[in-house]
Amino acid sequence: MTTLNPLAAIPFRQRDRMTYFIFLMVPAVLYVAAYIYPTIETFRLSFFEWDGFSPPEYIGLENYWELLGEPRFRNAFFNNLKWLVFYLTLPTVTGLALALLLDAELRGSVVFRTIFFIPFTITTVAVASAWRWMYKPSNGVMTQFVEALGFDAPNWLGDPSINTYSIMGAALWAWSGFTFLIYFGGLRALPTELIEAARIDGAKFWTILFKIKLPLLWPSTIVVLGIAAVDSMKIFDLVWAMTQGGPYRSSSVLAVEMYETSFVMFKLGQGAAVAFVLLVVASIVVMPYIYHMTRQVDEVKE
Amino acid sequence: MSVTTDTHPVAASRMSGLTRKQVTRGLRYVALTLLAIVYMMPLLVVLNASLKTPADIQQVLALPTQIEWANYVAGWDRIGRSLWNSVLITGPSVVLSILIGAMAAYPLSQVRFKGDRIVFLFLLAGMLVPQQVVQIPLFMMMRALGLYNTIPGLWLVHLAFGIPFCTFFLRNFFTTIPSSMFEAAQIDGCTAFSYFWKILMPASISGIAALAIIQSRSVWNDLFFGLTLTNSPNTQPTPVALYTLIGGMEVDEGPLMAATVISIIPVMAVFLVFQKAFTRGLLGGSSK
């Protein structure tokens, strides 16, 4: 510390470089073992017919052609797109609305905050269990509610034309607790002077919302949308626990197809083909997000 | 005195302004209360059902005529063991993934080196790839290693899948710690290794706490790995045990609802206790 001799620092630097190297190598090895190698292996497997026991048989693109001809596969693919649209919109808007509603000096705001947040803490399978009970034909709460309004209640989870939307209802309940919390935290961190000044200048609620609050909340929105896009691609637990993708595969998604094909029917080659398609679709969907994030890193470093 | 102020024009307009504010406030309360009822509803009906006899349970909206604790005994019997398994799976997975994530995040946040952007891209890709993509080879690897249907096998899987997010999260958090601290420590002759342990990790404790909560939730919630990598009651985590109750041929509704309540309580309790730390760490990390 007494002399700032740059040469004296060299051995330290070398040792430090060693530390950095080891620190990066441990996760890198795990990463290669858990991601890179299995991804390549999945791609290779997708050209084989294999039941997991007898030797795999090379069949070229056969698995992919077969998938294209399967209505259940196309249906799962379109359901994933529906989930994408749903995840990006409804929970985001709901969370924002809840946050705006609660963003005032209100007595008991802690109670409301906790109530809106609680569903997010619940294990996905328990969410499924609760909502299967809500959606029970003839006496579930949702069924009774719709009948009390004077309509015929649908068979929420049994009707192939609506069951995906019914599952989305459960997802909205569970997931909006998270979007709410992110937006609520974001709103609380906004500079109050700016909003007060606009209000004194006579700006209306909607003007303040769209011109001031939403642009300032953009970092929160990025987090919410990024996680939503990823979750819509990997969704499995909720669908599997609520309907197992049924009836007649109507509520299935790609992850459910992959699981069923590989681990229930033991057609591992075809399951790998589904997995690879899922990888391609997910990559396309999250590409804009990755682009945005890497650009952000450049801005920070420059 | 009150009469004179009431008739005063300025005071009168202030009065009406106040009432309008009161009206919007009142409307807020009405809307919030209605929404709170909607958000509570699923849990309330589950709790209600979990306390009912088989004769009562089909009357979904009625209160129990007599409390049926037997549901909880049966529910505990079915998933009690799995709660302990989940604790054994979640604890080490989370500690290890945070530790290794922090190791990777440290050089990524402090020093520039060749290829740092590629490392970052790989991390993002790892976070964004659905785990189903790699599941078949992973399943084969676990069997080959003798780790299929073991709790350490699940540690390894959750550790590997936790690393990208932990690294990403902590890298962001570490960059908020002033680099002057790092430079000062270097001049003092502090090695990279001791800076990490003695300064960086303790200074990041709020971020680490938030990350621990997020990771615990995602490991605890997992059904997919549990379904594919375990097959016996000695290793099954709670979501799998609860799922077997839902998916059974004959659903025993009272015990199922009691088991649902039991499975909800541990995570909810952790979240409510650490709510503040969670919110602070999450927003501190994500807004950067």
Short mmCIF file of C-alpha atoms in Angstrom, two decimals, chain A:
data_model
loop_
_atom_site.label_atom_id
_atom_site.label_comp_id
_atom_site.label_asym_id
_atom_site.label_seq_id
_atom_site.Cartn_x
_atom_site.Cartn_y
_atom_site.Cartn_z
CA MET A 1 0.00 0.00 0.00
CA THR A 2 2.96 2.27 0.71
CA THR A 3 4.45 2.03 -2.78
CA LEU A 4 2.24 1.80 -5.84
CA ASN A 5 4.75 -0.20 -7.81
CA PRO A 6 2.90 -1.65 -10.81
CA LEU A 7 5.39 -4.54 -11.07
CA ALA A 8 4.62 -5.68 -7.53
CA ALA A 9 1.02 -6.24 -8.57
CA ILE A 10 1.83 -8.76 -11.28
CA PRO A 11 1.95 -11.95 -9.22
CA PHE A 12 -1.32 -10.95 -7.61
CA ARG A 13 -2.88 -10.33 -11.01
CA GLN A 14 -1.80 -13.72 -12.24
CA ARG A 15 -3.22 -15.40 -9.21
CA ASP A 16 -6.41 -13.40 -9.63
CA ARG A 17 -6.67 -14.46 -13.25
CA MET A 18 -6.39 -18.04 -12.05
CA THR A 19 -9.25 -17.44 -9.59
CA TYR A 20 -11.45 -15.94 -12.31
CA PHE A 21 -10.66 -18.82 -14.61
CA ILE A 22 -11.59 -21.47 -12.03
CA PHE A 23 -14.70 -19.52 -11.02
CA LEU A 24 -15.88 -19.55 -14.63
CA MET A 25 -14.88 -23.13 -15.37
CA VAL A 26 -17.04 -24.80 -12.70
CA PRO A 27 -20.35 -23.45 -14.06
CA ALA A 28 -19.13 -23.82 -17.64
CA VAL A 29 -18.52 -27.56 -17.20
CA LEU A 30 -21.97 -28.04 -15.66
CA TYR A 31 -23.45 -25.94 -18.44
CA VAL A 32 -21.91 -28.05 -21.16
CA ALA A 33 -23.02 -31.24 -19.41
CA ALA A 34 -26.59 -30.10 -18.75
CA TYR A 35 -27.36 -27.97 -21.82
CA ILE A 36 -24.95 -28.18 -24.73
CA TYR A 37 -24.40 -31.92 -24.80
CA PRO A 38 -28.09 -32.86 -24.22
CA THR A 39 -29.26 -30.37 -26.85
CA ILE A 40 -26.97 -31.88 -29.47
CA GLU A 41 -27.98 -35.35 -28.33
CA THR A 42 -31.69 -34.45 -28.60
CA PHE A 43 -31.11 -33.23 -32.15
CA ARG A 44 -29.26 -36.46 -33.05
CA LEU A 45 -31.94 -38.63 -31.44
CA SER A 46 -34.67 -36.95 -33.44
CA PHE A 47 -33.41 -38.82 -36.55
CA PHE A 48 -33.85 -42.22 -34.89
CA GLU A 49 -36.63 -44.53 -33.92
CA TRP A 50 -36.00 -45.67 -30.37
CA ASP A 51 -38.00 -47.15 -27.47
CA GLY A 52 -35.20 -46.65 -24.93
CA PHE A 53 -34.19 -50.34 -24.74
CA SER A 54 -33.60 -51.92 -28.15
CA PRO A 55 -30.91 -50.38 -30.40
CA PRO A 56 -31.96 -47.09 -32.06
CA GLU A 57 -32.74 -47.24 -35.78
CA TYR A 58 -31.83 -44.37 -38.11
CA ILE A 59 -34.89 -43.15 -40.03
CA GLY A 60 -33.80 -39.72 -41.30
CA LEU A 61 -36.45 -37.03 -41.22
CA GLU A 62 -39.27 -39.53 -40.73
CA ASN A 63 -40.08 -38.28 -37.19
CA TYR A 64 -40.50 -34.73 -38.43
CA TRP A 65 -42.70 -35.73 -41.38
CA GLU A 66 -44.86 -37.77 -39.05
CA LEU A 67 -45.28 -34.80 -36.69
CA LEU A 68 -46.36 -32.53 -39.54
CA GLY A 69 -49.12 -34.97 -40.41
CA GLU A 70 -50.39 -35.24 -36.82
CA PRO A 71 -53.34 -32.98 -35.92
CA ARG A 72 -52.51 -33.32 -32.23
CA PHE A 73 -49.05 -31.91 -32.82
CA ARG A 74 -50.36 -28.94 -34.81
CA ASN A 75 -52.98 -28.34 -32.14
CA ALA A 76 -50.32 -28.32 -29.40
CA PHE A 77 -48.25 -25.90 -31.46
CA PHE A 78 -51.17 -23.49 -31.86
CA ASN A 79 -52.02 -23.79 -28.18
CA ASN A 80 -48.47 -22.65 -27.37
CA LEU A 81 -49.05 -19.60 -29.56
CA LYS A 82 -52.31 -18.91 -27.70
CA TRP A 83 -50.42 -19.20 -24.43
CA LEU A 84 -47.84 -16.75 -25.73
CA VAL A 85 -50.47 -14.15 -26.63
CA PHE A 86 -52.22 -14.71 -23.31
CA TYR A 87 -49.07 -14.48 -21.16
CA LEU A 88 -47.87 -11.29 -22.84
CA THR A 89 -51.19 -9.46 -22.46
CA LEU A 90 -53.72 -10.39 -19.77
CA PRO A 91 -51.50 -10.92 -16.69
CA THR A 92 -49.45 -7.85 -17.61
CA VAL A 93 -52.51 -5.61 -17.90
CA THR A 94 -54.14 -7.13 -14.81
CA GLY A 95 -51.00 -6.69 -12.71
CA LEU A 96 -50.65 -3.09 -13.86
CA ALA A 97 -54.33 -2.36 -13.15
CA LEU A 98 -54.10 -3.83 -9.65
CA ALA A 99 -50.93 -1.85 -8.97
CA LEU A 100 -52.48 1.43 -10.19
CA LEU A 101 -55.57 0.80 -8.09
CA LEU A 102 -53.51 0.26 -4.97
CA ASP A 103 -50.98 3.04 -5.65
CA ALA A 104 -52.50 5.65 -3.34
CA GLU A 105 -52.20 6.37 0.33
CA LEU A 106 -54.79 3.82 1.41
CA ARG A 107 -55.38 2.34 4.81
CA GLY A 108 -55.04 -1.44 4.78
CA SER A 109 -52.94 -1.43 1.62
CA VAL A 110 -50.67 -4.10 3.12
CA VAL A 111 -53.66 -6.44 3.40
CA PHE A 112 -54.67 -5.95 -0.24
CA ARG A 113 -51.07 -6.30 -1.39
CA THR A 114 -50.72 -9.58 0.45
CA ILE A 115 -54.04 -10.93 -0.89
CA PHE A 116 -53.11 -10.18 -4.52
CA PHE A 117 -49.64 -11.62 -4.06
CA ILE A 118 -50.58 -14.87 -2.28
CA PRO A 119 -51.67 -16.85 -5.39
CA PHE A 120 -48.17 -16.41 -6.82
CA THR A 121 -46.68 -18.24 -3.83
CA ILE A 122 -48.82 -21.33 -4.35
CA THR A 123 -47.29 -24.48 -5.83
CA THR A 124 -48.48 -24.92 -9.42
CA VAL A 125 -50.01 -28.32 -8.74
CA ALA A 126 -51.96 -26.85 -5.82
CA VAL A 127 -53.19 -24.08 -8.15
CA ALA A 128 -54.39 -26.82 -10.49
CA SER A 129 -56.07 -28.65 -7.63
CA ALA A 130 -57.87 -25.50 -6.44
CA TRP A 131 -59.06 -24.56 -9.92
CA ARG A 132 -60.24 -28.06 -10.77
CA TRP A 133 -62.43 -27.64 -7.71
CA MET A 134 -63.57 -24.18 -8.92
CA TYR A 135 -64.36 -25.55 -12.38
CA LYS A 136 -66.16 -28.72 -11.23
CA PRO A 137 -69.15 -29.41 -13.46
CA SER A 138 -72.56 -28.95 -11.76
CA ASN A 139 -71.37 -27.55 -8.40
CA GLY A 140 -68.02 -25.78 -8.80
CA VAL A 141 -67.96 -22.08 -7.84
CA MET A 142 -67.44 -20.92 -11.45
CA THR A 143 -70.23 -23.18 -12.66
CA GLN A 144 -72.63 -21.96 -9.98
CA PHE A 145 -71.66 -18.33 -10.63
CA VAL A 146 -72.40 -18.54 -14.36
CA GLU A 147 -75.67 -20.34 -13.67
CA ALA A 148 -76.67 -17.70 -11.11
CA LEU A 149 -76.27 -15.11 -13.88
CA GLY A 150 -78.81 -17.11 -15.86
CA PHE A 151 -76.53 -18.76 -18.43
CA ASP A 152 -75.74 -22.39 -19.15
CA ALA A 153 -72.38 -23.11 -17.57
CA PRO A 154 -69.85 -24.70 -19.93
CA ASN A 155 -67.91 -27.83 -19.06
CA TRP A 156 -64.84 -25.74 -18.26
CA LEU A 157 -62.15 -28.37 -18.54
CA GLY A 158 -64.04 -30.98 -20.56
CA ASP A 159 -65.11 -28.91 -23.55
CA PRO A 160 -62.28 -29.02 -26.15
CA SER A 161 -63.19 -25.61 -27.56
CA ILE A 162 -62.70 -23.71 -24.29
CA ASN A 163 -60.54 -25.76 -21.91
CA THR A 164 -57.30 -23.99 -22.82
CA TYR A 165 -58.95 -20.68 -21.88
CA SER A 166 -60.16 -22.18 -18.60
CA ILE A 167 -56.60 -23.21 -17.72
CA MET A 168 -55.52 -19.66 -18.61
CA GLY A 169 -57.96 -18.40 -15.97
CA ALA A 170 -56.05 -20.33 -13.32
CA ALA A 171 -52.74 -19.09 -14.75
CA LEU A 172 -53.98 -15.50 -14.65
CA TRP A 173 -54.91 -15.85 -11.00
CA ALA A 174 -51.52 -17.26 -10.04
CA TRP A 175 -49.29 -15.16 -12.29
CA SER A 176 -50.89 -11.71 -11.91
CA GLY A 177 -49.67 -11.69 -8.30
CA PHE A 178 -46.14 -11.46 -9.66
CA THR A 179 -46.81 -8.84 -12.36
CA PHE A 180 -48.73 -6.84 -9.75
CA LEU A 181 -45.79 -6.88 -7.35
CA ILE A 182 -43.30 -5.82 -10.03
CA TYR A 183 -45.50 -2.94 -11.18
CA PHE A 184 -46.41 -1.91 -7.65
CA GLY A 185 -42.73 -1.70 -6.73
CA GLY A 186 -42.08 0.20 -9.95
CA LEU A 187 -44.86 2.71 -9.31
CA ARG A 188 -43.69 3.31 -5.76
CA ALA A 189 -40.21 4.13 -7.06
CA LEU A 190 -41.42 6.76 -9.57
CA PRO A 191 -40.46 10.39 -8.84
CA THR A 192 -43.59 11.89 -7.25
CA GLU A 193 -42.62 15.50 -8.09
CA LEU A 194 -42.92 14.82 -11.81
CA ILE A 195 -46.42 13.37 -11.49
CA GLU A 196 -47.55 16.09 -9.09
CA ALA A 197 -46.29 18.79 -11.47
CA ALA A 198 -48.20 17.23 -14.37
CA ARG A 199 -51.34 17.01 -12.24
CA ILE A 200 -51.08 20.69 -11.26
CA ASP A 201 -50.69 21.54 -14.95
CA GLY A 202 -54.09 19.90 -15.43
CA ALA A 203 -52.97 16.63 -17.01
CA LYS A 204 -55.67 13.93 -16.96
CA PHE A 205 -55.29 10.48 -15.44
CA TRP A 206 -54.83 8.77 -18.83
CA THR A 207 -52.32 11.36 -20.02
CA ILE A 208 -50.24 10.89 -16.89
CA LEU A 209 -50.49 7.12 -17.27
CA PHE A 210 -49.47 6.90 -20.92
CA LYS A 211 -47.07 9.84 -21.13
CA ILE A 212 -45.29 9.61 -17.79
CA LYS A 213 -45.92 6.45 -15.79
CA LEU A 214 -45.77 3.79 -18.50
CA PRO A 215 -42.55 5.05 -20.13
CA LEU A 216 -40.90 5.22 -16.71
CA LEU A 217 -42.14 1.70 -15.93
CA TRP A 218 -40.50 0.29 -19.06
CA PRO A 219 -37.77 -1.61 -17.11
CA SER A 220 -40.49 -3.39 -15.10
CA THR A 221 -42.40 -4.16 -18.31
CA ILE A 222 -39.31 -5.67 -19.90
CA VAL A 223 -38.86 -8.02 -16.95
CA VAL A 224 -42.52 -9.03 -16.96
CA LEU A 225 -42.71 -9.61 -20.73
CA GLY A 226 -39.43 -11.51 -20.87
CA ILE A 227 -40.44 -13.96 -18.16
CA ALA A 228 -43.92 -14.27 -19.69
CA ALA A 229 -42.56 -15.20 -23.13
CA VAL A 230 -40.28 -17.85 -21.66
CA ASP A 231 -43.00 -19.30 -19.46
CA SER A 232 -45.46 -19.53 -22.34
CA MET A 233 -43.01 -21.74 -24.22
CA LYS A 234 -42.13 -24.08 -21.36
CA ILE A 235 -45.62 -24.35 -19.86
CA PHE A 236 -46.19 -27.92 -18.72
CA ASP A 237 -47.00 -28.28 -15.00
CA LEU A 238 -50.32 -26.44 -14.96
CA VAL A 239 -51.70 -28.07 -18.12
CA TRP A 240 -50.56 -31.55 -17.13
CA ALA A 241 -51.98 -31.25 -13.60
CA MET A 242 -55.32 -29.79 -14.75
CA THR A 243 -56.21 -31.82 -17.86
CA GLN A 244 -53.15 -33.91 -18.84
CA GLY A 245 -53.58 -32.18 -22.19
CA GLY A 246 -56.99 -33.75 -22.75
CA PRO A 247 -59.70 -34.46 -23.57
CA TYR A 248 -58.62 -35.75 -27.00
CA ARG A 249 -55.35 -33.76 -26.71
CA SER A 250 -57.38 -30.53 -27.10
CA SER A 251 -55.60 -28.59 -24.34
CA SER A 252 -52.16 -30.04 -25.05
CA VAL A 253 -49.02 -27.95 -25.58
CA LEU A 254 -45.63 -28.90 -27.06
CA ALA A 255 -44.07 -29.70 -23.68
CA VAL A 256 -46.98 -32.03 -22.86
CA GLU A 257 -46.63 -33.70 -26.27
CA MET A 258 -42.92 -34.14 -25.68
CA TYR A 259 -43.51 -35.69 -22.25
CA GLU A 260 -46.28 -38.02 -23.40
CA THR A 261 -44.49 -39.15 -26.56
CA SER A 262 -41.22 -39.85 -24.75
CA PHE A 263 -42.13 -40.91 -21.23
CA VAL A 264 -45.61 -42.40 -21.59
CA MET A 265 -45.49 -43.93 -25.09
CA PHE A 266 -41.68 -44.42 -25.05
CA LYS A 267 -41.22 -43.14 -28.61
CA LEU A 268 -38.04 -41.34 -27.64
CA GLY A 269 -36.94 -40.42 -31.17
CA GLN A 270 -40.24 -38.74 -31.92
CA GLY A 271 -40.23 -37.09 -28.48
CA ALA A 272 -36.80 -35.67 -29.32
CA ALA A 273 -38.22 -34.29 -32.57
CA VAL A 274 -41.01 -32.53 -30.61
CA ALA A 275 -38.38 -31.18 -28.21
CA PHE A 276 -36.30 -29.85 -31.08
CA VAL A 277 -39.30 -28.10 -32.64
CA LEU A 278 -40.01 -26.60 -29.20
CA LEU A 279 -36.43 -25.34 -29.07
CA VAL A 280 -36.75 -23.67 -32.49
CA VAL A 281 -40.09 -22.04 -31.64
CA ALA A 282 -38.84 -20.84 -28.26
CA SER A 283 -35.69 -19.41 -29.84
CA ILE A 284 -37.71 -17.42 -32.35
CA VAL A 285 -40.01 -16.10 -29.65
CA VAL A 286 -37.28 -15.03 -27.23
CA MET A 287 -34.85 -13.69 -29.86
CA PRO A 288 -36.10 -10.08 -29.61
CA TYR A 289 -35.66 -10.29 -25.84
CA ILE A 290 -32.07 -11.54 -26.12
CA TYR A 291 -31.35 -8.81 -28.67
CA HIS A 292 -32.71 -6.18 -26.31
CA MET A 293 -30.77 -7.50 -23.32
CA THR A 294 -27.41 -7.70 -25.10
CA ARG A 295 -27.87 -4.16 -26.44
CA GLN A 296 -28.59 -3.02 -22.92
CA VAL A 297 -25.31 -4.59 -21.77
CA ASP A 298 -23.40 -2.72 -24.48
CA GLU A 299 -24.95 0.56 -23.37
CA VAL A 300 -23.96 -0.06 -19.77
CA LYS A 301 -20.37 -0.93 -20.68
CA GLU A 302 -19.78 1.96 -23.07
#
